[in-house]
PDB file of C-alpha atoms in Angstrom:
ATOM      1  CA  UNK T  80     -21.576  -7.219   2.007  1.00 89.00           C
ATOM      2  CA  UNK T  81     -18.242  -5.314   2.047  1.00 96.00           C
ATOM      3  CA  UNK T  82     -15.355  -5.488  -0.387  1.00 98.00           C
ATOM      4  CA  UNK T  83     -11.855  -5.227   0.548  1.00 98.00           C
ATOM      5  CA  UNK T  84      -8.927  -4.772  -1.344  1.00 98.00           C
ATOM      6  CA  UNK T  85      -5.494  -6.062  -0.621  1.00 98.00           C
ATOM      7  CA  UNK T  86      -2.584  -5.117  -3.389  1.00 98.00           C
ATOM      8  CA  UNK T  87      -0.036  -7.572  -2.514  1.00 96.00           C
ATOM      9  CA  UNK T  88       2.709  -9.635  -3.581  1.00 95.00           C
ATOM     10  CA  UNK T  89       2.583 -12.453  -1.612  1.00 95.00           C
ATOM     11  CA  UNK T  90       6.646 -13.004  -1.879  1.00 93.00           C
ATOM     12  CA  UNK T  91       5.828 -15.488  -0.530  1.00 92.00           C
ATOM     13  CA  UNK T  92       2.935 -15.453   1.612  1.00 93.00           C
ATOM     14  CA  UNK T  93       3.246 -15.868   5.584  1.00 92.00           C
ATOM     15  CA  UNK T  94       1.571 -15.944   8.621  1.00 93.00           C
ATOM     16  CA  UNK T  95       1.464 -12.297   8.540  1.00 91.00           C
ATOM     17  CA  UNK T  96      -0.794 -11.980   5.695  1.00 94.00           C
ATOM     18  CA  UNK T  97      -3.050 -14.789   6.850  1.00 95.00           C
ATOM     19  CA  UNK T  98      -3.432 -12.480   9.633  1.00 95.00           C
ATOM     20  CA  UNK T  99      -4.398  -9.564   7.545  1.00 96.00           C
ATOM     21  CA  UNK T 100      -6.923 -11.417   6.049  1.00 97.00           C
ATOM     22  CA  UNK T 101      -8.433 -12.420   9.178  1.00 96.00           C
ATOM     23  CA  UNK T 102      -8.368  -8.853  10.668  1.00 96.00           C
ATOM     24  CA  UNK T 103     -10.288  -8.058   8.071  1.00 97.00           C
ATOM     25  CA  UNK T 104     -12.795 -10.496   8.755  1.00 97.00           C
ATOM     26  CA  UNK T 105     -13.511  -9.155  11.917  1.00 96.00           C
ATOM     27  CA  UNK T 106     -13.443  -5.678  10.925  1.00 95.00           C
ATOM     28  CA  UNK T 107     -15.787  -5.708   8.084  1.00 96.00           C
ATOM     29  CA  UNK T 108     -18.003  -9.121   8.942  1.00 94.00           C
ATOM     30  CA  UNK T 109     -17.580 -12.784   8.335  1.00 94.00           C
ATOM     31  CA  UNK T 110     -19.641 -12.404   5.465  1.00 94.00           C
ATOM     32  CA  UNK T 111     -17.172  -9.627   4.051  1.00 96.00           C
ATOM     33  CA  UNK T 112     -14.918 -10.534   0.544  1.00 98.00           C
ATOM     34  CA  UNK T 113     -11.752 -10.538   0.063  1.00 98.00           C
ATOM     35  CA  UNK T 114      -9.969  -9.129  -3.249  1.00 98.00           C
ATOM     36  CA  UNK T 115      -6.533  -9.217  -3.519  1.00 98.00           C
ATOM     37  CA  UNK T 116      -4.811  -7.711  -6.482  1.00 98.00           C
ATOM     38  CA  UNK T 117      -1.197  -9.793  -6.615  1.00 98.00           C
ATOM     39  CA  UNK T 118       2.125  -9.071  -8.957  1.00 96.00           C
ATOM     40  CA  UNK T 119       2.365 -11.374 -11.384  1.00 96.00           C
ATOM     41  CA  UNK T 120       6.194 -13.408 -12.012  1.00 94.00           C
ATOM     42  CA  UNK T 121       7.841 -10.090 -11.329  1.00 93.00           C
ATOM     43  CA  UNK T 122       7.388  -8.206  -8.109  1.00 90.00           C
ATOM     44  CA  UNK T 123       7.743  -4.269  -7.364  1.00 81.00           C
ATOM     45  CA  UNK T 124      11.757  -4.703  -7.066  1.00 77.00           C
ATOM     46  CA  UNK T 125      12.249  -6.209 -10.608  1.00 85.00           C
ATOM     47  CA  UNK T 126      13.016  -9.070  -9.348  1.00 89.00           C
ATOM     48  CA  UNK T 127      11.429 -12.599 -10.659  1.00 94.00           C
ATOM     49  CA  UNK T 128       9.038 -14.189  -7.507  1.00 94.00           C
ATOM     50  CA  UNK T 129      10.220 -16.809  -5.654  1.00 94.00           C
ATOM     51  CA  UNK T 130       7.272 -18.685  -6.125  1.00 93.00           C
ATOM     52  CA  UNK T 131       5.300 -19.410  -9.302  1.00 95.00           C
ATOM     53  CA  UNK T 132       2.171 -16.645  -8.966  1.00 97.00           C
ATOM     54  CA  UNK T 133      -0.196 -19.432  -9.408  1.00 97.00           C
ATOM     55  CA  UNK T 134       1.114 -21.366  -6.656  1.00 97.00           C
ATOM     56  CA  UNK T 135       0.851 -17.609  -4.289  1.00 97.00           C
ATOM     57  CA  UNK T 136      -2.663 -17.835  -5.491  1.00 98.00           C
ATOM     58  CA  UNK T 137      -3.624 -21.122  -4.330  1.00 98.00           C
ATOM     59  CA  UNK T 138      -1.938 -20.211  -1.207  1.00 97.00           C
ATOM     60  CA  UNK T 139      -3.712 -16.770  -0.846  1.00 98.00           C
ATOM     61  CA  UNK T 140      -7.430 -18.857  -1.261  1.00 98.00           C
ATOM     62  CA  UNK T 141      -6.435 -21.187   0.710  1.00 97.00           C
ATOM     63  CA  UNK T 142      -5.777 -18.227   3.667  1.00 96.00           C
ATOM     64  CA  UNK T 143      -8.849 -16.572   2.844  1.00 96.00           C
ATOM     65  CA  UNK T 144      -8.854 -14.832  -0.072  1.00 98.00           C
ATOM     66  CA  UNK T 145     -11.740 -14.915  -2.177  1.00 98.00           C
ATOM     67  CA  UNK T 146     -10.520 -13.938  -5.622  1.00 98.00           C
ATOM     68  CA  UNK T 147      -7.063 -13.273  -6.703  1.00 98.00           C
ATOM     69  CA  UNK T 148      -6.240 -11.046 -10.149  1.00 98.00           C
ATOM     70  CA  UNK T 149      -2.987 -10.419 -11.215  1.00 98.00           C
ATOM     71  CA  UNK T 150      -1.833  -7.072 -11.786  1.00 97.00           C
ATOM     72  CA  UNK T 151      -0.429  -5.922 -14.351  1.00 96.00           C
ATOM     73  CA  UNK T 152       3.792  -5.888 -14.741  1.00 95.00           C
ATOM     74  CA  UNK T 153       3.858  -2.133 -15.607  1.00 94.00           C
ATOM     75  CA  UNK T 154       1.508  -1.653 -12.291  1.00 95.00           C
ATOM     76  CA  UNK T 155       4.077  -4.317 -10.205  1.00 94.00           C
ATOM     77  CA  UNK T 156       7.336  -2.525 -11.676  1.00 93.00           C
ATOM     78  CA  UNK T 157       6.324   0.783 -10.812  1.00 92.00           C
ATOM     79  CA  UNK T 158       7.922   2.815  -7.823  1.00 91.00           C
ATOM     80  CA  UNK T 159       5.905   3.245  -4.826  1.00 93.00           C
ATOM     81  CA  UNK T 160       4.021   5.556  -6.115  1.00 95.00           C
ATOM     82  CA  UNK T 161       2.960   3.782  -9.194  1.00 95.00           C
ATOM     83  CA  UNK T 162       2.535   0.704  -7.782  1.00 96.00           C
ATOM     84  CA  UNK T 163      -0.436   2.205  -4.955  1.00 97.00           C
ATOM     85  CA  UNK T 164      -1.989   4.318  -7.889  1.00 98.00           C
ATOM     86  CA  UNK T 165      -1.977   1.064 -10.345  1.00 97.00           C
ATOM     87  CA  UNK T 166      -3.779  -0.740  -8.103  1.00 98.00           C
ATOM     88  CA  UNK T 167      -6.345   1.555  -6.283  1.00 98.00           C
ATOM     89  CA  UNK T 168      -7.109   2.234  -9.752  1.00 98.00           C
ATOM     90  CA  UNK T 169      -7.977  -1.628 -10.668  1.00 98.00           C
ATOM     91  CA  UNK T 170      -9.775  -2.295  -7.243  1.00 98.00           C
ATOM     92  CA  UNK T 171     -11.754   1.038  -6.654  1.00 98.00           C
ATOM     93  CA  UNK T 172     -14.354   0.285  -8.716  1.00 97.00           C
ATOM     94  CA  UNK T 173     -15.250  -3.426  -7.050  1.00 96.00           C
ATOM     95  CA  UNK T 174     -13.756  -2.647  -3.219  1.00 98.00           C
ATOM     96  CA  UNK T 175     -15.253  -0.628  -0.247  1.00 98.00           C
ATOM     97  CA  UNK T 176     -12.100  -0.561   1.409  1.00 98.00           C
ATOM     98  CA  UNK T 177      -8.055  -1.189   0.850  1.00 98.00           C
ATOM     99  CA  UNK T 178      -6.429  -2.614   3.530  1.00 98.00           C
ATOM    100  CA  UNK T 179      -2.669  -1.931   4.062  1.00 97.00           C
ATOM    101  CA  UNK T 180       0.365  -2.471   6.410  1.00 94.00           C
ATOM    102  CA  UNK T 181       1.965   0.195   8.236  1.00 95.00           C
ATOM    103  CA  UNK T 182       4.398   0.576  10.919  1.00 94.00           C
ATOM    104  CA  UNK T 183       2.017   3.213  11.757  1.00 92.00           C
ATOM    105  CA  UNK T 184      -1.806   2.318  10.982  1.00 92.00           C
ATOM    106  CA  UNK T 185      -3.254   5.682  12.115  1.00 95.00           C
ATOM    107  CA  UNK T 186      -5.594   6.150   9.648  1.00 97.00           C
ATOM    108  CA  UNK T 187      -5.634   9.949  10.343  1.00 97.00           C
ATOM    109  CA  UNK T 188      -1.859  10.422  10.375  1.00 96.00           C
ATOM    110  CA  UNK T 189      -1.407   9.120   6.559  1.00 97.00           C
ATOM    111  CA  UNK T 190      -4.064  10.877   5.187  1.00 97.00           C
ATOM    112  CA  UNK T 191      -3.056  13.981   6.478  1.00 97.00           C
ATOM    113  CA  UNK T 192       0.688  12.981   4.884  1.00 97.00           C
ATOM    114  CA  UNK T 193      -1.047  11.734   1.688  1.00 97.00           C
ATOM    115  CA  UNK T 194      -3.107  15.304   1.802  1.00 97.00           C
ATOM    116  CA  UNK T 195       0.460  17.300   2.143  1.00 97.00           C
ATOM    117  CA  UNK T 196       2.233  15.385  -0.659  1.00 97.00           C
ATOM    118  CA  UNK T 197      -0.440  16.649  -2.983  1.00 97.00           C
ATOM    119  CA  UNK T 198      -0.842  20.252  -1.622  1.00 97.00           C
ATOM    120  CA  UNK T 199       0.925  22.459  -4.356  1.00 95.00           C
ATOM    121  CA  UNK T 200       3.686  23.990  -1.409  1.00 96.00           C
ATOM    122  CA  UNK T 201       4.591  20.535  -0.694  1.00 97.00           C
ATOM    123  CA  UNK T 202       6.230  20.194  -5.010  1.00 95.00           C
ATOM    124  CA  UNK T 203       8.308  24.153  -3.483  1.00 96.00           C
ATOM    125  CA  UNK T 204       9.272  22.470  -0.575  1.00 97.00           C
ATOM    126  CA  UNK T 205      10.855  19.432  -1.963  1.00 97.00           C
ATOM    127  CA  UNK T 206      12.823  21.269  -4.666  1.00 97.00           C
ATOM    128  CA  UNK T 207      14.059  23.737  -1.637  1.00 97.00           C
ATOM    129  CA  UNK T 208      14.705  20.482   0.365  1.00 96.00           C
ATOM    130  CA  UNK T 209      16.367  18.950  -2.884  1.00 97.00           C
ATOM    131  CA  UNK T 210      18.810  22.100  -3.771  1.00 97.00           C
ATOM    132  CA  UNK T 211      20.227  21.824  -0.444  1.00 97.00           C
ATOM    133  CA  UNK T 212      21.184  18.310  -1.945  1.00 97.00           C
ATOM    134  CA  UNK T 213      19.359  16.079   0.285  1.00 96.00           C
ATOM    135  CA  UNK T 214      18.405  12.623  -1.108  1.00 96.00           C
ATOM    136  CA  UNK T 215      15.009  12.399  -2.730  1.00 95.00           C
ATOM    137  CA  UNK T 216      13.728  10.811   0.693  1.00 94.00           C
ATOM    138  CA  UNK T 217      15.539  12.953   3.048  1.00 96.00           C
ATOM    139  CA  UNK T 218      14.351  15.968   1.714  1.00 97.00           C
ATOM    140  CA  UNK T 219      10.594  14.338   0.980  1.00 96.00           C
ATOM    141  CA  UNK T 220      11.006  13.930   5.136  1.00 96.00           C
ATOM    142  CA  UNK T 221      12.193  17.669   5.647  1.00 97.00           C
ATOM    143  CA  UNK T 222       9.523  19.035   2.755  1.00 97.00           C
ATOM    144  CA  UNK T 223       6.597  17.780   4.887  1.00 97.00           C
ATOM    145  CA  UNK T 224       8.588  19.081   8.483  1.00 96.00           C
ATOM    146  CA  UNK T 225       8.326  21.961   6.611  1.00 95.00           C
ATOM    147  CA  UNK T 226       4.717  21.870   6.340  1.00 95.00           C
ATOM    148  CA  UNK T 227       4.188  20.604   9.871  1.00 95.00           C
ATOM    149  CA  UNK T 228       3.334  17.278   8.939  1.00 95.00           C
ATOM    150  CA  UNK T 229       5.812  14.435  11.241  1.00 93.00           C
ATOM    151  CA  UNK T 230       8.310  13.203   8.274  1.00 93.00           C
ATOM    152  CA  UNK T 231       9.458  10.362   9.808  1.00 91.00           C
ATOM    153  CA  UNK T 232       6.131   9.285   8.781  1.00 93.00           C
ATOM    154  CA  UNK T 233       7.408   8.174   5.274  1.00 94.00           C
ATOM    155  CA  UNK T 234      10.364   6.893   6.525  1.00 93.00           C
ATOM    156  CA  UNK T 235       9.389   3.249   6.923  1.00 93.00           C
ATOM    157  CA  UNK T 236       8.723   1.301   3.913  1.00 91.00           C
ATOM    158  CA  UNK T 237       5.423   0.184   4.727  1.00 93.00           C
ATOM    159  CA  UNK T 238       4.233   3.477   5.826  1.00 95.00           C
ATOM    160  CA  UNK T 239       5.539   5.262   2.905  1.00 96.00           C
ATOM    161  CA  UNK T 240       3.261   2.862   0.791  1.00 96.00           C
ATOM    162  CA  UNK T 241       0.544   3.126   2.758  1.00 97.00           C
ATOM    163  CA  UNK T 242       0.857   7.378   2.480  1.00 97.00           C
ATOM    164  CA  UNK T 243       0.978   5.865  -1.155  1.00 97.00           C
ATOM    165  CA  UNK T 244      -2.279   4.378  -0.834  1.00 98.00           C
ATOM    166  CA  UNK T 245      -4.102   7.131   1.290  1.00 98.00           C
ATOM    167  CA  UNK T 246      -2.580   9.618  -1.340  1.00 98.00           C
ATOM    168  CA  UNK T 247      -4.038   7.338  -4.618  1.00 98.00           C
ATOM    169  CA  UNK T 248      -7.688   6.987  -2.739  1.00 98.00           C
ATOM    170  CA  UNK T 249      -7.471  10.593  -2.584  1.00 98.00           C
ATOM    171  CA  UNK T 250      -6.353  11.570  -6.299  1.00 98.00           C
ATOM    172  CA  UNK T 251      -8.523   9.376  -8.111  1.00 98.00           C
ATOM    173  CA  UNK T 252     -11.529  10.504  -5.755  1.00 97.00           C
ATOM    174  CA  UNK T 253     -12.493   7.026  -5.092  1.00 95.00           C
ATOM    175  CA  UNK T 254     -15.011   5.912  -2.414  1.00 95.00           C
ATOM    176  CA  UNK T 255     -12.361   3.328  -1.224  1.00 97.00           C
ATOM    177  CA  UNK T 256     -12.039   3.584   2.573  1.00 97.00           C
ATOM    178  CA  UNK T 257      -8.562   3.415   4.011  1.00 98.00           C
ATOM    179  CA  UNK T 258      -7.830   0.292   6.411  1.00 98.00           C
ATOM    180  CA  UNK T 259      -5.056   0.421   7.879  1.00 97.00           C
ATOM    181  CA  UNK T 260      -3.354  -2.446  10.124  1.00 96.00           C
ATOM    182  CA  UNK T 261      -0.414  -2.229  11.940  1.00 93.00           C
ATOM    183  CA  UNK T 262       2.561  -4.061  11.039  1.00 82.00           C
ATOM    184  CA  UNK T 263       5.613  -5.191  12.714  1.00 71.00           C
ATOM    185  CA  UNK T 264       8.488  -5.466  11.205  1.00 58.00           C
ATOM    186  CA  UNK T 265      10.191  -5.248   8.190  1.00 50.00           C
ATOM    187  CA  UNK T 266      10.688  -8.026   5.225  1.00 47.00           C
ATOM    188  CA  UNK T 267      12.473  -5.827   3.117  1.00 42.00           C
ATOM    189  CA  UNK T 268      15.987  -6.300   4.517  1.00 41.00           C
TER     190      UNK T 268
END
């Protein structure tokens, strides 16, 4: 039987994710389980949850989860970056796979980001990018142009966590396998 992962927030939980969860279902077998790793009260913003996490708990069960944990508020506070690695670090040992949202769910394409971010030229390339005072994003984008690597890649939110993601699996050599889904449109407006 397979494991999946889902690191999630579930602020609050919609047809979207239900949808996720049944993806994965057919992906990885009926018989597959479901672990979702959920922010607590506080969510990756800073911002208190709408909803009462044990009530986004019930509701993730009840739409096919089969356990819930909480993670940790250091892990759901953290940027982008600390969020992915906080929880690929708390599922890898129990998942076979993490399944994400992306704008852009080729699997291929965010690894190969995920690989550039950690390639040593990518840390000269950003400060070149940065000294020409470019945002932290902007020049993140023209750092892996630079490289050859598309950077409008990490220009949606839910791809740049899923790079994220791709980029934790990689760094803490885990035998997670990334599962990407593609998602449309954006909740964070």
């Amino acid at each position: 039987m397979k494991i999946t992962g889902i690191i999630c927030e579930y602020n609050p939980l919609h047809l979207g994710h239900k949808k996720q969860m049944e993806r994965i279902r057919s992906i990885q077998g009926e018989s597959s389980g479901i672990v979702c790793l959920m922010s607590g009260n506080f969510v990756q913003r800073g911002a208190p949850a709408i909803v009462d996490k044990s009530l986004r708990a019930k509701a993730a069960i009840l739409c096919g989860a089969d356990l819930v944990l909480e993670m940790p508020v250091t892990v759901s506070l953290s940027s982008a970056e600390g969020f992915a690695s906080g929880g690929v670090s708390i599922l890898s040992p129990f998942c076979d796979a993490l399944c994400f949202g992306a704008e852009d769910a080729d699997k291929a394409s965010l690894l190969e980001a995920a690989k550039a971010l950690l390639d040593p030229q990518f840390s000269d390339a950003l400060r070149t990018e940065l000294s020409k005072g470019l945002s932290f994003p902007a020049a993140r984008q023209a750092a892996l142009e630079v490289m050859g690597i598309d950077g409008a890649l990490v220009a949606q939110p839910n791809n740049i966590l899923a790079v994220e993601y791709c980029k934790a699996i990689l760094q803490q050599n885990c035998a997670m396998e990334p599962l990407p889904i593609t998602r449309v449109g954006s909740y964070h407006d």
